[in-house]
mmCIF file of C-alpha atoms and ligand atoms in Angstrom:
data_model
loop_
_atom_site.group_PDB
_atom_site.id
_atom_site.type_symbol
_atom_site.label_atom_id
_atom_site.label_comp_id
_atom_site.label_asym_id
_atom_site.label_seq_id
_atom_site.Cartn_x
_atom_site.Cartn_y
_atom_site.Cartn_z
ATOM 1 C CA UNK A 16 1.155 17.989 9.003
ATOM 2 C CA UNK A 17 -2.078 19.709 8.020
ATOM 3 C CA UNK A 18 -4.992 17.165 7.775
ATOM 4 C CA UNK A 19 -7.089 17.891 5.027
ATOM 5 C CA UNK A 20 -10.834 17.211 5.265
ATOM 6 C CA UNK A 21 -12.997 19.886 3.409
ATOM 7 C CA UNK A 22 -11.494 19.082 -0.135
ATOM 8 C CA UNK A 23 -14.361 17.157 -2.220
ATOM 9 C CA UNK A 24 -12.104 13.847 -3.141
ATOM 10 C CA UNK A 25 -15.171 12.319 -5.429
ATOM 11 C CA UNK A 26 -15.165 15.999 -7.516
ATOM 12 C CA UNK A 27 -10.914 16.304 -7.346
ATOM 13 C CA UNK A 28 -10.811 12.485 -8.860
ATOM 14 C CA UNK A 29 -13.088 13.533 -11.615
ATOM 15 C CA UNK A 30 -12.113 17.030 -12.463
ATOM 16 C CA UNK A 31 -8.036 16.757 -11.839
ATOM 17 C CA UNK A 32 -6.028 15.738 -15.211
ATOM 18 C CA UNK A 33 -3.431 13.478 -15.416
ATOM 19 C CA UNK A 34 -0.870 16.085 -15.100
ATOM 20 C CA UNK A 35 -2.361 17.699 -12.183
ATOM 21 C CA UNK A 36 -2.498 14.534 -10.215
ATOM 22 C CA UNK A 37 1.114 13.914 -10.747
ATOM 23 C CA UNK A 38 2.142 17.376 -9.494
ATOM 24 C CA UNK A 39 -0.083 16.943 -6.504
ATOM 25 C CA UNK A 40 1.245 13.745 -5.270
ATOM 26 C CA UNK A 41 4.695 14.912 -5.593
ATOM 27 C CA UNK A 42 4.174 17.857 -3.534
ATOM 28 C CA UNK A 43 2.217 15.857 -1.123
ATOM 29 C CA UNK A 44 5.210 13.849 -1.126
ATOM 30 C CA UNK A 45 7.684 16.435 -0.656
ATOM 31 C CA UNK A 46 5.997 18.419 1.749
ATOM 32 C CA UNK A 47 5.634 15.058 4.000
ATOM 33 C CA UNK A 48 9.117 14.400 3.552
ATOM 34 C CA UNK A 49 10.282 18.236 4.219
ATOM 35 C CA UNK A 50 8.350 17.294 7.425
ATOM 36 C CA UNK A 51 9.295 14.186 8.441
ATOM 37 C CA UNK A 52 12.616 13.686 6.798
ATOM 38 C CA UNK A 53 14.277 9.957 6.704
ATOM 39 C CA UNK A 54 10.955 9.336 9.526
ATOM 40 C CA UNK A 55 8.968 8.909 5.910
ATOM 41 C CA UNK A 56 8.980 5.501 4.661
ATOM 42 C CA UNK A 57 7.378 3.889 1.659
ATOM 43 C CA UNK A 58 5.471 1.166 2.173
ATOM 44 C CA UNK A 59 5.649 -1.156 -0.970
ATOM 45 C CA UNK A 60 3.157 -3.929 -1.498
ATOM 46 C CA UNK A 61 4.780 -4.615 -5.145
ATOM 47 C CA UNK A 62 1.267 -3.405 -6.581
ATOM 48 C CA UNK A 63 1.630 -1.162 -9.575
ATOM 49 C CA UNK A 64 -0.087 1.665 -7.113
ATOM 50 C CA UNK A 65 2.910 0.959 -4.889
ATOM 51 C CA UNK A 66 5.125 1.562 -7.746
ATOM 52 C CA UNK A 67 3.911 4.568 -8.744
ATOM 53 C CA UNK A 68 4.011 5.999 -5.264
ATOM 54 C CA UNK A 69 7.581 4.621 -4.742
ATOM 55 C CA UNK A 70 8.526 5.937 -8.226
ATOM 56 C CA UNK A 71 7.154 9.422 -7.736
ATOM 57 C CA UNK A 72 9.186 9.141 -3.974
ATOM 58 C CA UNK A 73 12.445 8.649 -5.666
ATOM 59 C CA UNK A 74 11.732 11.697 -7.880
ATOM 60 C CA UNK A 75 11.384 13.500 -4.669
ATOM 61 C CA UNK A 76 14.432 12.269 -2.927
ATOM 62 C CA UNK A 77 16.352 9.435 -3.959
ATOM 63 C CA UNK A 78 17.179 8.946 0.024
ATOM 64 C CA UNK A 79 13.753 7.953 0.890
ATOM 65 C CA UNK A 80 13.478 4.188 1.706
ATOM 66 C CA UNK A 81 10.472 1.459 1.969
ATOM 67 C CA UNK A 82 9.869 -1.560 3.431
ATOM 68 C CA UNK A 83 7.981 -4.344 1.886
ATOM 69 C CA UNK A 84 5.752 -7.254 3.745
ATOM 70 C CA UNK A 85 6.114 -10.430 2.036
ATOM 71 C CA UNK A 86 4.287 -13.504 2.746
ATOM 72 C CA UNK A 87 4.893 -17.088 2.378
ATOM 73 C CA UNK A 88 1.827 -17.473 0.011
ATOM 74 C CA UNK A 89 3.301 -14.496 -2.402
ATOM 75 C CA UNK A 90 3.222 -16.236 -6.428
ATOM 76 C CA UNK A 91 6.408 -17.444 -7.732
ATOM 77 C CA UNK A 92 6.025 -14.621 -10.060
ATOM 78 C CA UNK A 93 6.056 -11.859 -6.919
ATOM 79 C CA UNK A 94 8.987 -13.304 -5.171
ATOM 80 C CA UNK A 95 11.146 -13.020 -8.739
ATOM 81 C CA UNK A 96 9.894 -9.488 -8.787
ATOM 82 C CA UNK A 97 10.492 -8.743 -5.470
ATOM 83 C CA UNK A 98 14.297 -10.117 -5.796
ATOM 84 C CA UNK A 99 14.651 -7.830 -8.712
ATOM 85 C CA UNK A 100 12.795 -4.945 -7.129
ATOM 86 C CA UNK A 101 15.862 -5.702 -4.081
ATOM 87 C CA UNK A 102 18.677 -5.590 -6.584
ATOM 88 C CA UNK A 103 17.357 -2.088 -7.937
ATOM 89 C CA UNK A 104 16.500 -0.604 -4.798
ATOM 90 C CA UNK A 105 19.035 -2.244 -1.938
ATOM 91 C CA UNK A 106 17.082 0.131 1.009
ATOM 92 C CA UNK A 107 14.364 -1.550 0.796
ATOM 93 C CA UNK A 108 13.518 -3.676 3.606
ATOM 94 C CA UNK A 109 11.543 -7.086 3.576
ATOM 95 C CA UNK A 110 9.727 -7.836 6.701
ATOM 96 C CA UNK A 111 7.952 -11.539 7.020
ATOM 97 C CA UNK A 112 6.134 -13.235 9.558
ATOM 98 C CA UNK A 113 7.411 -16.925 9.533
ATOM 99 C CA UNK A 114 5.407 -18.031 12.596
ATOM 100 C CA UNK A 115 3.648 -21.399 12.320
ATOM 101 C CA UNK A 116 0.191 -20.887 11.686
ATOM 102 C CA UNK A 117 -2.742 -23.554 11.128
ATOM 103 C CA UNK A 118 -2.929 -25.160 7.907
ATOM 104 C CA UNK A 119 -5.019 -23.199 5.254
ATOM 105 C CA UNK A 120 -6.127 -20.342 7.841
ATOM 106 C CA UNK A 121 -6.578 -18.494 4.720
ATOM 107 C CA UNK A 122 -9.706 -20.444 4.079
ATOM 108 C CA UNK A 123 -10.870 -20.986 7.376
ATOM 109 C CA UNK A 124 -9.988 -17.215 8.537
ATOM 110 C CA UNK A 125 -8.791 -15.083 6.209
ATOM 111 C CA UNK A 126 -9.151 -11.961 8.635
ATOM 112 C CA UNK A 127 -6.658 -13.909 11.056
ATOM 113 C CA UNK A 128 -4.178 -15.185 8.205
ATOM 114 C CA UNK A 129 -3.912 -11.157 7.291
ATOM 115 C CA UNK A 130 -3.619 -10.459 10.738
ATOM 116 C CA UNK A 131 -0.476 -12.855 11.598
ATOM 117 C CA UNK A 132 1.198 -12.648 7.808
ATOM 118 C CA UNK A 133 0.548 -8.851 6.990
ATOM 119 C CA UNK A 134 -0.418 -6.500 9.872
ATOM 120 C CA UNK A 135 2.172 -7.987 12.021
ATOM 121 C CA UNK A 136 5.522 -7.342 10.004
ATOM 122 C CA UNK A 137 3.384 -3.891 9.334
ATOM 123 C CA UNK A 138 3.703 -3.210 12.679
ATOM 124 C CA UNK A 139 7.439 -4.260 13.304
ATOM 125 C CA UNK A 140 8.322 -2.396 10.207
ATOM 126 C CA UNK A 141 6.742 1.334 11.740
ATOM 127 C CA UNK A 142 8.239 0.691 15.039
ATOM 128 C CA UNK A 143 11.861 -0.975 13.731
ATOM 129 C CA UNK A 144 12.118 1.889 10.802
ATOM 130 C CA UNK A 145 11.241 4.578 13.250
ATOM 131 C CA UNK A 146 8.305 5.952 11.227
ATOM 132 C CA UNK A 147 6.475 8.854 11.589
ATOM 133 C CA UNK A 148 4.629 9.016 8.002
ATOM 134 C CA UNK A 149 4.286 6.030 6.132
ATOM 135 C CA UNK A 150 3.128 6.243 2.607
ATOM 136 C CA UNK A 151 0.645 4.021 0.706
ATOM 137 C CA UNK A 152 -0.736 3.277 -2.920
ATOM 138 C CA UNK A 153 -3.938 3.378 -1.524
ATOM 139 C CA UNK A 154 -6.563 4.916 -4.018
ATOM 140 C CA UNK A 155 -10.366 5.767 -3.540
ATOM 141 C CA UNK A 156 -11.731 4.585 -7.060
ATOM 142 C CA UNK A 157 -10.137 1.028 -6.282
ATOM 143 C CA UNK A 158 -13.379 -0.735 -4.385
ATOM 144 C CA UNK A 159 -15.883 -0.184 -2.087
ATOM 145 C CA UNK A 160 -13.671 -0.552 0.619
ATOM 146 C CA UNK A 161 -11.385 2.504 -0.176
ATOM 147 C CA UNK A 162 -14.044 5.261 -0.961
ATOM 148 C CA UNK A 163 -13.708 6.701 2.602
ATOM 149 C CA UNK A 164 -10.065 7.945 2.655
ATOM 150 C CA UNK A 165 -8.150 11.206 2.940
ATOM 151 C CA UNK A 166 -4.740 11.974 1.042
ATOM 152 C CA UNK A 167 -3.403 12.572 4.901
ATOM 153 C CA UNK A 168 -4.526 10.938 7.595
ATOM 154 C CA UNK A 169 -3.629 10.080 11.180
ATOM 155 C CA UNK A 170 -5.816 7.542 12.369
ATOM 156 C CA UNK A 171 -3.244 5.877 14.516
ATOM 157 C CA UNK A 172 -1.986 8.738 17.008
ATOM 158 C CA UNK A 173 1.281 9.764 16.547
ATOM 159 C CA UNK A 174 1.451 8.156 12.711
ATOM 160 C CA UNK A 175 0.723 10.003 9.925
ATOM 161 C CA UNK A 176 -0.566 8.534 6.793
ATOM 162 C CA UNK A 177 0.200 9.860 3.325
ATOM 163 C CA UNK A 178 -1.807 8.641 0.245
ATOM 164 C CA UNK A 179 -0.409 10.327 -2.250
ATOM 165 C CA UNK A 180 -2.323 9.085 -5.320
ATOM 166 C CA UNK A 181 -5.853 8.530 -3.645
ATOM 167 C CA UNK A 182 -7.247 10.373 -6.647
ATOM 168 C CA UNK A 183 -5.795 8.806 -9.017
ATOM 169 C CA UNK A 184 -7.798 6.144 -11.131
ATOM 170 C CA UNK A 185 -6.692 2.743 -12.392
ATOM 171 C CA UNK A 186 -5.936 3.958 -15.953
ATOM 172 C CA UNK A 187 -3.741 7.080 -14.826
ATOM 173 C CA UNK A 188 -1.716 4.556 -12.808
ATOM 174 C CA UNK A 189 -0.851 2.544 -16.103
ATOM 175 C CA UNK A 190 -0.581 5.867 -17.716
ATOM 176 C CA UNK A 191 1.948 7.180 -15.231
ATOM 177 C CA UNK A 192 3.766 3.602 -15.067
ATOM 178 C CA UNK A 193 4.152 3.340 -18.865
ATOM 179 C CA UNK A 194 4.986 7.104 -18.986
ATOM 180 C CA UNK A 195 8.286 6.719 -16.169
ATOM 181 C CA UNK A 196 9.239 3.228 -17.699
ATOM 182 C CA UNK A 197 8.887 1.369 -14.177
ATOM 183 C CA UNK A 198 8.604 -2.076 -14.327
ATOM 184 C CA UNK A 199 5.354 -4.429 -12.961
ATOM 185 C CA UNK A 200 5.131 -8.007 -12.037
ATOM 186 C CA UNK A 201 4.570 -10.249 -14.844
ATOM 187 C CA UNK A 202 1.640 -11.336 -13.301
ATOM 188 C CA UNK A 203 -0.530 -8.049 -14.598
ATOM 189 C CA UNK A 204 0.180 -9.168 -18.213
ATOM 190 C CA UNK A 205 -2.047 -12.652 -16.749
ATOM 191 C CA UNK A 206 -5.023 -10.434 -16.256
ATOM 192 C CA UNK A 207 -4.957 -9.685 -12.562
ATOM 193 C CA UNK A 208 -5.762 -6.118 -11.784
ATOM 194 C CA UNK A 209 -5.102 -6.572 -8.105
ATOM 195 C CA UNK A 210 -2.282 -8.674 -6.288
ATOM 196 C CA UNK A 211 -1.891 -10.143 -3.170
ATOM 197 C CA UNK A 212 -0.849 -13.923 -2.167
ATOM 198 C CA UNK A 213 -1.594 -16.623 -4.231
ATOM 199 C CA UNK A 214 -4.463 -18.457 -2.114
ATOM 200 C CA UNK A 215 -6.601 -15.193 -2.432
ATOM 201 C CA UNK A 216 -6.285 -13.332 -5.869
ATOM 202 C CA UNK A 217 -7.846 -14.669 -8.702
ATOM 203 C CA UNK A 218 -8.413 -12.870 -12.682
ATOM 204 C CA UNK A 219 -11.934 -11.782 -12.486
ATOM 205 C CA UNK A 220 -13.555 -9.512 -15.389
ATOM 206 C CA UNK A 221 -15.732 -7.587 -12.798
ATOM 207 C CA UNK A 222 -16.003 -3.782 -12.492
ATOM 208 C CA UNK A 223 -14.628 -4.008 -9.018
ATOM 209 C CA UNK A 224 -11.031 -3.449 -9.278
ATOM 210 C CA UNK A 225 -10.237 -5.127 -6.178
ATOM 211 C CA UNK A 226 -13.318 -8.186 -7.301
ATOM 212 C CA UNK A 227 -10.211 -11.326 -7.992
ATOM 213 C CA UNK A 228 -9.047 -10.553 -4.151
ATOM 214 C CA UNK A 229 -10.291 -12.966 -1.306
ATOM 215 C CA UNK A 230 -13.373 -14.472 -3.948
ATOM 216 C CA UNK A 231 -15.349 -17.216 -2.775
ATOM 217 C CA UNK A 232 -14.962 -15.644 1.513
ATOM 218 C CA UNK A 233 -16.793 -12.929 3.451
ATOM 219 C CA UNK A 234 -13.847 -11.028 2.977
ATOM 220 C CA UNK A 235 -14.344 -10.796 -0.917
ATOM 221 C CA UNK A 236 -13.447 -7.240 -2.250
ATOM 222 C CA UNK A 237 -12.321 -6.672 0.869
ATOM 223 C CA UNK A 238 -9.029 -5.425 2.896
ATOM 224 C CA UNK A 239 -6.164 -7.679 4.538
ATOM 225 C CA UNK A 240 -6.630 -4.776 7.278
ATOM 226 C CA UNK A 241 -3.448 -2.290 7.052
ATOM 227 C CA UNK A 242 -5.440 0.446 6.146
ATOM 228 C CA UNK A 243 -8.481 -0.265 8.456
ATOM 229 C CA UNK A 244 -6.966 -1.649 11.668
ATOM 230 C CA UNK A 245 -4.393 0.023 14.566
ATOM 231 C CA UNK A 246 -0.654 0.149 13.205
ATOM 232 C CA UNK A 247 1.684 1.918 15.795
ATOM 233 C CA UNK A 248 1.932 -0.433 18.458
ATOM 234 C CA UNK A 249 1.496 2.357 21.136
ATOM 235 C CA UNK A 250 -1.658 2.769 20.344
ATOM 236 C CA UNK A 251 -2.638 -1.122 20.652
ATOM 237 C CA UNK A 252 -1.084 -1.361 23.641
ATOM 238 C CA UNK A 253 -3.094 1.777 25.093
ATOM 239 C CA UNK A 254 -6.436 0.423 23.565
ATOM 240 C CA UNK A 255 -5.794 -3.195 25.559
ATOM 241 C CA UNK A 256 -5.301 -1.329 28.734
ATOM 242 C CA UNK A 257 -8.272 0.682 28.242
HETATM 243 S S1 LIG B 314 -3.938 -12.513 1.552
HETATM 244 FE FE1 LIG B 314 -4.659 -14.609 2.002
HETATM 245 S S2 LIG B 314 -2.795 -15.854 2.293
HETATM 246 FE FE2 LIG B 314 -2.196 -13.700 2.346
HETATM 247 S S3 LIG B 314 -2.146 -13.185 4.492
HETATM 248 FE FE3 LIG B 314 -4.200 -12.622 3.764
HETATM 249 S S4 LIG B 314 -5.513 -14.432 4.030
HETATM 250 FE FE4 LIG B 314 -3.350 -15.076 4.301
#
């Protein structure tokens, strides 16, 4: 798939309408999945940018399936979402790591606890569902973390990334999810603007989108590491030899 790099992403965010975004991400999404056919998979954190992407998906092909990584520090409120989320959408697959780990690594070593209880099952999900393109939520306007990202990427060899609505902003998300009816954890209507377990999201009123996630550790703002660390296991396995 053609990797696009000379496009000005900052300029596109700003200057793109609502409309235009939409159309782009579907085509983005239907040319991947022209491309890689049923080796295309969603990957769903339960985030309203995940439900967007997965929404728009389904208007591309009803065929294309996901796979979501649940933890056991997800809020009450996530796992009742993600039960109905299964009911409406049977091909999804959940993929958890239930490996003992020590006792509130989330406080001690919050890098580690992602490692273990996110990029893991990340991992066994690409390799089990045979991917070749997996698709994210991921957007550039959502942190500081996220401003260096390309709509299609292949920074693991061999795995192509699609980020379909990197240039969207937080209020077209809403926009599009009120728009298509598709329904959010409960949790939003709390005040969060970002979700992840319970231990590390909090309601903050800061600019930073992503602010509430990991406050109070080094890792505040910051990434559980999907997007920033090695996710085909080929490629690990070639970097440890090396
Ligand atoms: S978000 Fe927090 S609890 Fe969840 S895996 Fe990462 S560090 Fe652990």
């Amino acid at each position: 798939m053609l990797i696009q790099k000379s496009e000005n992403t900052k300029e596109l965010v700003d200057n793109l309408n609502y409309a235009q975004k939409v159309e782009r991400s579907l085509q983005l999404i239907e040319d991947a999945y022209r491309e890689y056919g049923d080796n295309l998979v969603v990957a769903n954190s339960l985030g309203k940018d995940s439900l967007a992407v997965w929404d728009l998906a389904k208007k591309v092909n009803k065929n294309i399936s996901g796979f979501i990584v649940a933890t056991r520090f997800f809020p009450q409120e996530t796992l009742d979402f993600m039960e109905q989320e299964l009911e409406r959408f049977p091909e999804l697959e959940v993929y958890r790591n239930e490996e003992p780990i020590p006792d509130q690594l989330y406080k001690k070593d919050p890098d580690h606890c992602c490692e273990l209880l996110k990029i893991k099952p990340t991992r066994r999900a690409v390799e089990e569902m045979d991917v070749d393109c997996w698709v994210t939520g991921l957007r550039c306007t959502e942190g500081r973390t996220r401003t260096d990202y390309q709509e299609i990427e292949e920074r693991d060899k061999g795995l192509v990334k699609l980020n379909p609505i990197l240039l969207w902003k937080e209020r077209e998300v809403w926009q599009y999810l009120a728009l298509n009816n598709v329904k959010v954890n409960p949790l939003y209507a709390q005040g969060y603007r970002s979700l992840g377990c319970a231990p590390c999201s909090s309601i903050t009123t800061a600019d930073n989108e992503r602010a509430g996630r990991w406050q109070g550790t080094s890792k505040c703002g910051g990434e559980c590491g999907i997007h920033t660390r090695a996710i085909k296991i080929e490629k690990r396995l070639e970097e440890m030899v090396n």
